[in-house]
PDB file of C-alpha atoms in Angstrom:
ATOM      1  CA  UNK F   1       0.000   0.000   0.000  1.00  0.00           C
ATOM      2  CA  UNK F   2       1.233   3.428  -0.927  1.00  0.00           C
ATOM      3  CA  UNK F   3       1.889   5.717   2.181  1.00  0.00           C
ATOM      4  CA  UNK F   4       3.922   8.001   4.424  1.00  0.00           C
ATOM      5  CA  UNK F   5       4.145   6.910   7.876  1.00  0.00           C
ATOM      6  CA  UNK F   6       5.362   9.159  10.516  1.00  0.00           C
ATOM      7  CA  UNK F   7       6.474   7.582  14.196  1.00  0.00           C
ATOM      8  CA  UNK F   8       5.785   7.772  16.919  1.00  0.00           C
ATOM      9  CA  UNK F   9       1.897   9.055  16.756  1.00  0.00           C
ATOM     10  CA  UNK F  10       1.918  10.533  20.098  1.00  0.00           C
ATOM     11  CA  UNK F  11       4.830  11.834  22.274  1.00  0.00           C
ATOM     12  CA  UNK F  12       5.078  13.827  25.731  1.00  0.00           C
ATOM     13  CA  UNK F  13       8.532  15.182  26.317  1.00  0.00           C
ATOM     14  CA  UNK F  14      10.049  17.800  28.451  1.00  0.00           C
ATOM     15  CA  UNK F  15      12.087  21.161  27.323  1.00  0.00           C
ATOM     16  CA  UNK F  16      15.653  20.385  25.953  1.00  0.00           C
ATOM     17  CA  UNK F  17      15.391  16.263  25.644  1.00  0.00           C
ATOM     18  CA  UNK F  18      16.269  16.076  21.807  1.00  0.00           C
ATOM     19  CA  UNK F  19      14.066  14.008  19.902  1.00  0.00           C
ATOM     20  CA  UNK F  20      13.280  12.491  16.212  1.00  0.00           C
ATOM     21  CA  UNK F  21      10.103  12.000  14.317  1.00  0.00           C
ATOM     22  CA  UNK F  22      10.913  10.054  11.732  1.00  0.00           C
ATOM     23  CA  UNK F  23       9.474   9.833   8.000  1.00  0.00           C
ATOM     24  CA  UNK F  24       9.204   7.402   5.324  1.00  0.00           C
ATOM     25  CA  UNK F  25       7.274   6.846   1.995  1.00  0.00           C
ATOM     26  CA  UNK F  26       7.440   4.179  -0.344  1.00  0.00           C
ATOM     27  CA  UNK F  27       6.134   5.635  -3.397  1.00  0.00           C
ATOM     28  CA  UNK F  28       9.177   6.615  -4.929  1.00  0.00           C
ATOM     29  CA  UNK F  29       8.923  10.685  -4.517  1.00  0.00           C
ATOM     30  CA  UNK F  30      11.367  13.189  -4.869  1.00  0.00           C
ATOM     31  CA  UNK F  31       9.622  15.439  -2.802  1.00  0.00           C
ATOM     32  CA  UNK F  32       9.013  15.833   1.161  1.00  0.00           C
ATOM     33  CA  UNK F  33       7.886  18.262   3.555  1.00  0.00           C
ATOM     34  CA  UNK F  34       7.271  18.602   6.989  1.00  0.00           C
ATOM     35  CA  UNK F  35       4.360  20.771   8.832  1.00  0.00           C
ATOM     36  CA  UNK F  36       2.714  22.063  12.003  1.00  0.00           C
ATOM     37  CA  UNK F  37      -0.676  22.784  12.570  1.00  0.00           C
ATOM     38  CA  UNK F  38      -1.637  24.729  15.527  1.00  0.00           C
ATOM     39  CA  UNK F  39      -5.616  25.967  15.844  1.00  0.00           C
ATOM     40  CA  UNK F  40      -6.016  29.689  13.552  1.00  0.00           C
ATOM     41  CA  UNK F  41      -2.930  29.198  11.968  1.00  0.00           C
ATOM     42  CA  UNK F  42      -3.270  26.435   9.763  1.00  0.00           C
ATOM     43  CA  UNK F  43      -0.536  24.306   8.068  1.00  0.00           C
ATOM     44  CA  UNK F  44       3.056  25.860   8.345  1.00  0.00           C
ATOM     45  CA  UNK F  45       6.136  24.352   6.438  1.00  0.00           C
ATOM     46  CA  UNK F  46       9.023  23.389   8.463  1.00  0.00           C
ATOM     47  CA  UNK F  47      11.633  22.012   6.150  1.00  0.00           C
ATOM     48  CA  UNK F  48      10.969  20.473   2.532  1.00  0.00           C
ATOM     49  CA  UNK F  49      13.755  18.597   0.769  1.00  0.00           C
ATOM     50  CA  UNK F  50      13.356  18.317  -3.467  1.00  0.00           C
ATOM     51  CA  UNK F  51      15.545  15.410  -3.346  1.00  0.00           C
ATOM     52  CA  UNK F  52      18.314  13.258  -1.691  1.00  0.00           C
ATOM     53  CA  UNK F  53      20.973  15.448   0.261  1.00  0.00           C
ATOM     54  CA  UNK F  54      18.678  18.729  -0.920  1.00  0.00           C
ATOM     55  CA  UNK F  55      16.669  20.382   1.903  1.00  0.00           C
ATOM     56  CA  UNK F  56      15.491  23.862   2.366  1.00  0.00           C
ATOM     57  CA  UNK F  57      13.814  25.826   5.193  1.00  0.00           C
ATOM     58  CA  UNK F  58       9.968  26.431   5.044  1.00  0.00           C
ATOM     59  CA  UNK F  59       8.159  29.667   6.494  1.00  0.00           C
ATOM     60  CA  UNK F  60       9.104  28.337  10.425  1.00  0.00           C
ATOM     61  CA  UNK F  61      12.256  26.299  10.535  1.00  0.00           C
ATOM     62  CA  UNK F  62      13.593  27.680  13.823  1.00  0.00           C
ATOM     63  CA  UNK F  63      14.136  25.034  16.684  1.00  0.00           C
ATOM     64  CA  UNK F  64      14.265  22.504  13.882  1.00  0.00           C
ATOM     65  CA  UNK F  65      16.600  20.768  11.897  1.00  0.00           C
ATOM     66  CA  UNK F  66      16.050  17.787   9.157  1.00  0.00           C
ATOM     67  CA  UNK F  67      18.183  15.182   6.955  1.00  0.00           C
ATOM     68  CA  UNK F  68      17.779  13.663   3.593  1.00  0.00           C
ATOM     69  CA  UNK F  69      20.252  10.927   3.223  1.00  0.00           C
ATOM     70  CA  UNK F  70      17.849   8.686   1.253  1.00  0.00           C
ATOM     71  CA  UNK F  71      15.412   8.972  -0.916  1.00  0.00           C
ATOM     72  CA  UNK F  72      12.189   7.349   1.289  1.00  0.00           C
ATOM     73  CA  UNK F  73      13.387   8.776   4.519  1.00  0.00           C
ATOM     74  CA  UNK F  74      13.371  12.391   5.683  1.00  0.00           C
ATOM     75  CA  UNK F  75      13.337  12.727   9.640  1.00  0.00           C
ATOM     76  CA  UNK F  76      12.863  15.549  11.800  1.00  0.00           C
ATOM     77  CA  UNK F  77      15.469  16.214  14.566  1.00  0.00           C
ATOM     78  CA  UNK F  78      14.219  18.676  17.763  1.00  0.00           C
ATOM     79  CA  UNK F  79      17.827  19.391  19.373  1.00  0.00           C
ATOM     80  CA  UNK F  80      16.529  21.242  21.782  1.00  0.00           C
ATOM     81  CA  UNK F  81      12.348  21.186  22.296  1.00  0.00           C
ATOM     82  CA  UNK F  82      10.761  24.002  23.804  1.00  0.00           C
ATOM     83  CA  UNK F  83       7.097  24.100  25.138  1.00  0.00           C
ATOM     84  CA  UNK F  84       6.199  26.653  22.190  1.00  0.00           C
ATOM     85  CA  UNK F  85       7.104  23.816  19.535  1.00  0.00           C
ATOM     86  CA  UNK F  86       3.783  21.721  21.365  1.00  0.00           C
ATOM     87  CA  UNK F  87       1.925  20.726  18.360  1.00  0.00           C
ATOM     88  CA  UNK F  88       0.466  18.750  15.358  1.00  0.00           C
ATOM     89  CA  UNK F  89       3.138  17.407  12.843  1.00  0.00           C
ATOM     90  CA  UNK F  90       2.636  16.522   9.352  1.00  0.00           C
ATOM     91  CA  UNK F  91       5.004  14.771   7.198  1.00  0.00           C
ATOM     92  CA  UNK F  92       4.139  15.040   2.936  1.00  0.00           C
ATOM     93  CA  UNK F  93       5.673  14.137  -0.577  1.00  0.00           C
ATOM     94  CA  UNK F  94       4.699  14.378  -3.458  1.00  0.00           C
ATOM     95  CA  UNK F  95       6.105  13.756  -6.911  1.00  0.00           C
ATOM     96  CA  UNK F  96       8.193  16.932  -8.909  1.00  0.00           C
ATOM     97  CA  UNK F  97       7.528  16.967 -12.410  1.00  0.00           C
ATOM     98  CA  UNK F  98       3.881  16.258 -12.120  1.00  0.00           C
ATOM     99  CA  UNK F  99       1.839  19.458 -11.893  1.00  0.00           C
ATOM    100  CA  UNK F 100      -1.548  17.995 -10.730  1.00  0.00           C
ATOM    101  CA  UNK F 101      -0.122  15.428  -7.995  1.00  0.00           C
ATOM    102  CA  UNK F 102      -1.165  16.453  -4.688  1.00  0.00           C
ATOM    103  CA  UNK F 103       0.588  15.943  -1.340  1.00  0.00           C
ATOM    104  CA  UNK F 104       0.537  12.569   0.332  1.00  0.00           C
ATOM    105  CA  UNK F 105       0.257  13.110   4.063  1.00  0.00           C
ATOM    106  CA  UNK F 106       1.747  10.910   7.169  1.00  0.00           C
ATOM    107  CA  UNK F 107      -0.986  10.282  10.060  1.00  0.00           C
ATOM    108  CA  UNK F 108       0.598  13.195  12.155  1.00  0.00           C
ATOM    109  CA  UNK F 109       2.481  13.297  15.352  1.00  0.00           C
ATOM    110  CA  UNK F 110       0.839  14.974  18.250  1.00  0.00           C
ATOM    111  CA  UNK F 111       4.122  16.599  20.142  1.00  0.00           C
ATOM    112  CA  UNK F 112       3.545  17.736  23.827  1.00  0.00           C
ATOM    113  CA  UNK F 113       6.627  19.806  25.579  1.00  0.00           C
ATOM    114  CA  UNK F 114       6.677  20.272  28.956  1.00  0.00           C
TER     115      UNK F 114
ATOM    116  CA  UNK I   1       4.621  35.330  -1.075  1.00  0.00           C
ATOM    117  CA  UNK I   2       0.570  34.193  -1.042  1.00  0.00           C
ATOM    118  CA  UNK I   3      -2.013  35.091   1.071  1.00  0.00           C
ATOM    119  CA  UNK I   4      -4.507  32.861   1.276  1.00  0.00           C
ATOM    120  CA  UNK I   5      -8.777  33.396   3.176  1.00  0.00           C
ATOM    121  CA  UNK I   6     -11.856  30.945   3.622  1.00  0.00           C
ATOM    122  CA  UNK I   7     -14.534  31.221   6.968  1.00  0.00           C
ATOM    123  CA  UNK I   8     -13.330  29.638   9.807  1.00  0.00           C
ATOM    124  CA  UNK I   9     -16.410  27.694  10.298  1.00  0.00           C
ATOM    125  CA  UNK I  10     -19.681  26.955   8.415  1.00  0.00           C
ATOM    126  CA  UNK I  11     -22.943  24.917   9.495  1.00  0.00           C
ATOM    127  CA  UNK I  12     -25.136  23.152   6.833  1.00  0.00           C
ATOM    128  CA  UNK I  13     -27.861  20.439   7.100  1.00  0.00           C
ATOM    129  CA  UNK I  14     -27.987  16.964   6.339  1.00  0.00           C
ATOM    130  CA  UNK I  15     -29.166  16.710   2.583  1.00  0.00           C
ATOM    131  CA  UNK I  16     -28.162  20.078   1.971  1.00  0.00           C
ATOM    132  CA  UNK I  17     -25.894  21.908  -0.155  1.00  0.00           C
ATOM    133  CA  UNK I  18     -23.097  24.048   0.881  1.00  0.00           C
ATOM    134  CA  UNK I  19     -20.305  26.135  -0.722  1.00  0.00           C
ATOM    135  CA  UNK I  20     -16.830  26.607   1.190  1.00  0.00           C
ATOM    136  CA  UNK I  21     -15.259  29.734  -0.423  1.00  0.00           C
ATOM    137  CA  UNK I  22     -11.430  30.567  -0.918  1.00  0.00           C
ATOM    138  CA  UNK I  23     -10.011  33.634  -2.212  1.00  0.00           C
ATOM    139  CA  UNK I  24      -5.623  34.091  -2.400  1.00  0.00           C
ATOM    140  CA  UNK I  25      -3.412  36.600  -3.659  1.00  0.00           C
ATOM    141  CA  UNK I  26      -0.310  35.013  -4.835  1.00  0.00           C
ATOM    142  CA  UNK I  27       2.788  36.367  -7.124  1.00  0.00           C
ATOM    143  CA  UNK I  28       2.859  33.323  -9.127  1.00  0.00           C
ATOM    144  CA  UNK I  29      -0.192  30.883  -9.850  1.00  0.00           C
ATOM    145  CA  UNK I  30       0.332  27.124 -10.429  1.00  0.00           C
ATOM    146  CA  UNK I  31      -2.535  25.200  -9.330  1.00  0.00           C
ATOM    147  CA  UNK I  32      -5.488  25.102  -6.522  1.00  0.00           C
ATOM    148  CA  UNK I  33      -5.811  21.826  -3.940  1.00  0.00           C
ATOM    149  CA  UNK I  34      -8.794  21.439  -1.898  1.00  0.00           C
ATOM    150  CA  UNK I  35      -8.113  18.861   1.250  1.00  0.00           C
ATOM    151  CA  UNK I  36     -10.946  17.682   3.562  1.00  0.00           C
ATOM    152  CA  UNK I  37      -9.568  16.761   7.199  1.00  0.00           C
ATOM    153  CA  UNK I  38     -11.022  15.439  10.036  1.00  0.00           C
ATOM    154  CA  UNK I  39     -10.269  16.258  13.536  1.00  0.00           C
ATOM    155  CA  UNK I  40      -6.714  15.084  14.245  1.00  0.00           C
ATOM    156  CA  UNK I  41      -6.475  13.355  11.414  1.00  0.00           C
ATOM    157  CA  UNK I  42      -4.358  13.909   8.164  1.00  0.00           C
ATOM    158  CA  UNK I  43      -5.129  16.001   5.349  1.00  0.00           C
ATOM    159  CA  UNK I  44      -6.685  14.010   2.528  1.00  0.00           C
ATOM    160  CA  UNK I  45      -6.712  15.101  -1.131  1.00  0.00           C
ATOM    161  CA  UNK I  46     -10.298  16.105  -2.612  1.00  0.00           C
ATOM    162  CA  UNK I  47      -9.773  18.414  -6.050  1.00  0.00           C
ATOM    163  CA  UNK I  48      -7.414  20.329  -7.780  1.00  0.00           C
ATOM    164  CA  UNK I  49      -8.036  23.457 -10.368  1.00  0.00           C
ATOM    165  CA  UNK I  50      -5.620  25.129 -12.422  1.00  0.00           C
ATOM    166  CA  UNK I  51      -7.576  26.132 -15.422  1.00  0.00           C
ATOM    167  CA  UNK I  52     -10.679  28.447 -15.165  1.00  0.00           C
ATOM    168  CA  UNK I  53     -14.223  26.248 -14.231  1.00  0.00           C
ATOM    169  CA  UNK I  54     -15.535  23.351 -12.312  1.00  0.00           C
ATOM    170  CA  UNK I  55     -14.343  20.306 -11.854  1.00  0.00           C
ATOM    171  CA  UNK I  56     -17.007  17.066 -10.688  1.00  0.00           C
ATOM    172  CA  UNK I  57     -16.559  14.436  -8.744  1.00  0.00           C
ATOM    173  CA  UNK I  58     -19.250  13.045  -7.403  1.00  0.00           C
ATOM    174  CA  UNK I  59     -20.724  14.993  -4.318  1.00  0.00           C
ATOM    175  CA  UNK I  60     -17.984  17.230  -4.102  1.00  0.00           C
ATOM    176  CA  UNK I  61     -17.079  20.140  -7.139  1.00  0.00           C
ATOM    177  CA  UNK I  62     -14.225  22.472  -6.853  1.00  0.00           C
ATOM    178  CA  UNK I  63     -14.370  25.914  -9.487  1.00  0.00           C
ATOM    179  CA  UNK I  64     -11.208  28.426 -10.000  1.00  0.00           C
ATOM    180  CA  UNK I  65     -11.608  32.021 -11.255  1.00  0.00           C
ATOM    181  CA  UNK I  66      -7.973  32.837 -11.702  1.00  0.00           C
ATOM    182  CA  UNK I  67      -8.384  36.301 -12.856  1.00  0.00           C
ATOM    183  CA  UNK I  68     -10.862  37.090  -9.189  1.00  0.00           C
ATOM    184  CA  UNK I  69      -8.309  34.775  -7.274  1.00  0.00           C
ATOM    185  CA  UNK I  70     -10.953  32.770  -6.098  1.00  0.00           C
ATOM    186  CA  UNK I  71     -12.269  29.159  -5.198  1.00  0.00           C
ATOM    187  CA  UNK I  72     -14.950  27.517  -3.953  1.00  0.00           C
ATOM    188  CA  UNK I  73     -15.704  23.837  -2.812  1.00  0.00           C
ATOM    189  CA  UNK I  74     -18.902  22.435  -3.130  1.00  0.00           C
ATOM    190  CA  UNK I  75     -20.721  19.676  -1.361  1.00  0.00           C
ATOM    191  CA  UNK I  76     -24.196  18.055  -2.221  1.00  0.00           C
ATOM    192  CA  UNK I  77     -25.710  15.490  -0.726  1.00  0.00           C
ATOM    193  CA  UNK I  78     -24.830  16.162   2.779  1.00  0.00           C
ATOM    194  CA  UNK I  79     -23.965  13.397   4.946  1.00  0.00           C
ATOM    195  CA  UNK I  80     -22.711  13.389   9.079  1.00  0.00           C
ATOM    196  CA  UNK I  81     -19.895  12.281   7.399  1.00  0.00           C
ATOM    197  CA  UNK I  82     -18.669  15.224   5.150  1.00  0.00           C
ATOM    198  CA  UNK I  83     -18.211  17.222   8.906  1.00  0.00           C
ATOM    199  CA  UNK I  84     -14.745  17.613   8.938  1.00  0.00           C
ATOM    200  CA  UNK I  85     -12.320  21.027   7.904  1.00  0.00           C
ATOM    201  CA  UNK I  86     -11.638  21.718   4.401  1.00  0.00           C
ATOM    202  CA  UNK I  87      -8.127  23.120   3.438  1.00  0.00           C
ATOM    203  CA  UNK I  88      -7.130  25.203   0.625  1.00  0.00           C
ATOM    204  CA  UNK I  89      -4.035  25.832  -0.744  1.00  0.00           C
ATOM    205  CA  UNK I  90      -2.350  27.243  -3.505  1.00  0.00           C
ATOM    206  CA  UNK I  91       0.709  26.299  -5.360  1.00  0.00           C
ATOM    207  CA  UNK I  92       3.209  28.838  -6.354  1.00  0.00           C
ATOM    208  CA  UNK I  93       4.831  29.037  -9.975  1.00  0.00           C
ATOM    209  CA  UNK I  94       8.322  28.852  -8.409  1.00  0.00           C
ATOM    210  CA  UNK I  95      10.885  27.008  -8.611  1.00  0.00           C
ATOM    211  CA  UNK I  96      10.350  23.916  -6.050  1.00  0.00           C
ATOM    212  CA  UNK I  97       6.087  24.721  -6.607  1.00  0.00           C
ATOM    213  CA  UNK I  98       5.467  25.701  -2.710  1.00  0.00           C
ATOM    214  CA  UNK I  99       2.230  25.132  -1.202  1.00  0.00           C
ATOM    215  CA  UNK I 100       0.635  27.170   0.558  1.00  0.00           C
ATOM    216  CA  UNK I 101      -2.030  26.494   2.962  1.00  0.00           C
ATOM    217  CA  UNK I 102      -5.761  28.335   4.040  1.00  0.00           C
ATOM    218  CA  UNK I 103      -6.499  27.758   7.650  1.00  0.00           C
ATOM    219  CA  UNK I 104      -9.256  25.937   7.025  1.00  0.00           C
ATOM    220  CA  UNK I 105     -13.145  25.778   7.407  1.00  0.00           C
ATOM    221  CA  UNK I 106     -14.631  23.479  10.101  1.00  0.00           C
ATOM    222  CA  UNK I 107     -17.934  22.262   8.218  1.00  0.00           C
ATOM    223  CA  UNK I 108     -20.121  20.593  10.746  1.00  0.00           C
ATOM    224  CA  UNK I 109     -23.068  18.962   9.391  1.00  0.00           C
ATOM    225  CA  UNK I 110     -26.384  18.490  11.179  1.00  0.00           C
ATOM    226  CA  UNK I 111     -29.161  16.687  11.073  1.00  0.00           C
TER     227      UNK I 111
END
């Protein structure tokens, strides 16, 4: 089955324990993202990558960092957590080249800092 | 960069009809998604305009006006189901095609 799974689903941490969410797809795509929806302000991009070893920073990439080293796999590192980064993350790809091919999300990751 | 509006919430009956408007201002056009999500879940992919008109598909219709910078979902045949939010988001003509996402509208549907 084509999909993007995201671990772990839930965690509860406290302020400055780093910590990984990791990402993988199997479909192949050149493209990934990560996001975090908080209530009124939608979905924000963290970090997207176009490709292996190619990542860029999205409209809130502070506190954050990421890694593409292969192509299905593009984790999220939080070296330091702080309570304000408490929310719901999203990891996507998509194909490049195709203009009509919409994201494929992950099932989220609800983050709690305490 | 892209600015992007649609109500924050909306209330329809069962059976009903509703339209879920969306109106952005972007510097480079490339393409209109409309996502339905339901409460903690994951975004899921309904339509997606980047010509002028309406596109069908099934219960749910999606129309672009590119030169009014505006979109609107619509949903017949209301079910309990269809209560969920529905995202908009525009893709940029860039270079990497960034996406840009609405807030959302929390539909709820009742009976």
């Amino acid at each position: 089955e084509a999909q993007v799974t995201q671990n772990p689903r839930y965690l509860i941490t406290v302020t400055g324990k780093k910590l990984t969410v990791t990402c993988s797809q199997n479909m192949n795509h050149e493209y990934m993202s990560w996001y975090r929806q908080d209530p009124g302000l939608g979905l924000r991009q963290i970090y997207y990558s176009m490709n292996v070893e190619v990542t860029d920073k999205g409209d809130v990439p502070e506190g954050y960092k990421v890694s593409r080293k292969e192509k299905r796999n593009f984790p999220l590192i939080l070296e330091s957590p702080s309570p304000n980064q408490t929310s719901l993350y999203f990891c996507a790809s998509r194909p490049t080249g195709i203009s009509n091919s919409p994201l494929h999300f992950g099932n989220g990751t609800r983050l709690t800092v305490t | 960069g892209q600015n992007i509006d649609q109500p924050t919430e909306m209330t329809a009956t069962e059976g009903a009809i509703v339209q879920i408007n969306c109106t952005y201002q972007t510097s480079g056009f490339n393409g209109l998604f409309w996502y339905q999500q339901h409460a903690g879940e994951a975004p899921t992919f309904l339509s997606y305009n980047v010509l002028d008109g309406l596109e069908e598909k099934g219960r749910f219709s999606s129309f672009l006006s590119r030169s009014k910078g505006y979109s609107y979902l619509l949903l017949k045949e209301l079910q309990m189901k269809d209560s969920a939010s529905y995202l908009c988001a525009v893709r940029d003509s860039g270079g990497y095609q960034k996406v840009t996402f609405g807030t959302g509208t929390k539909l709820q549907v009742i009976p």
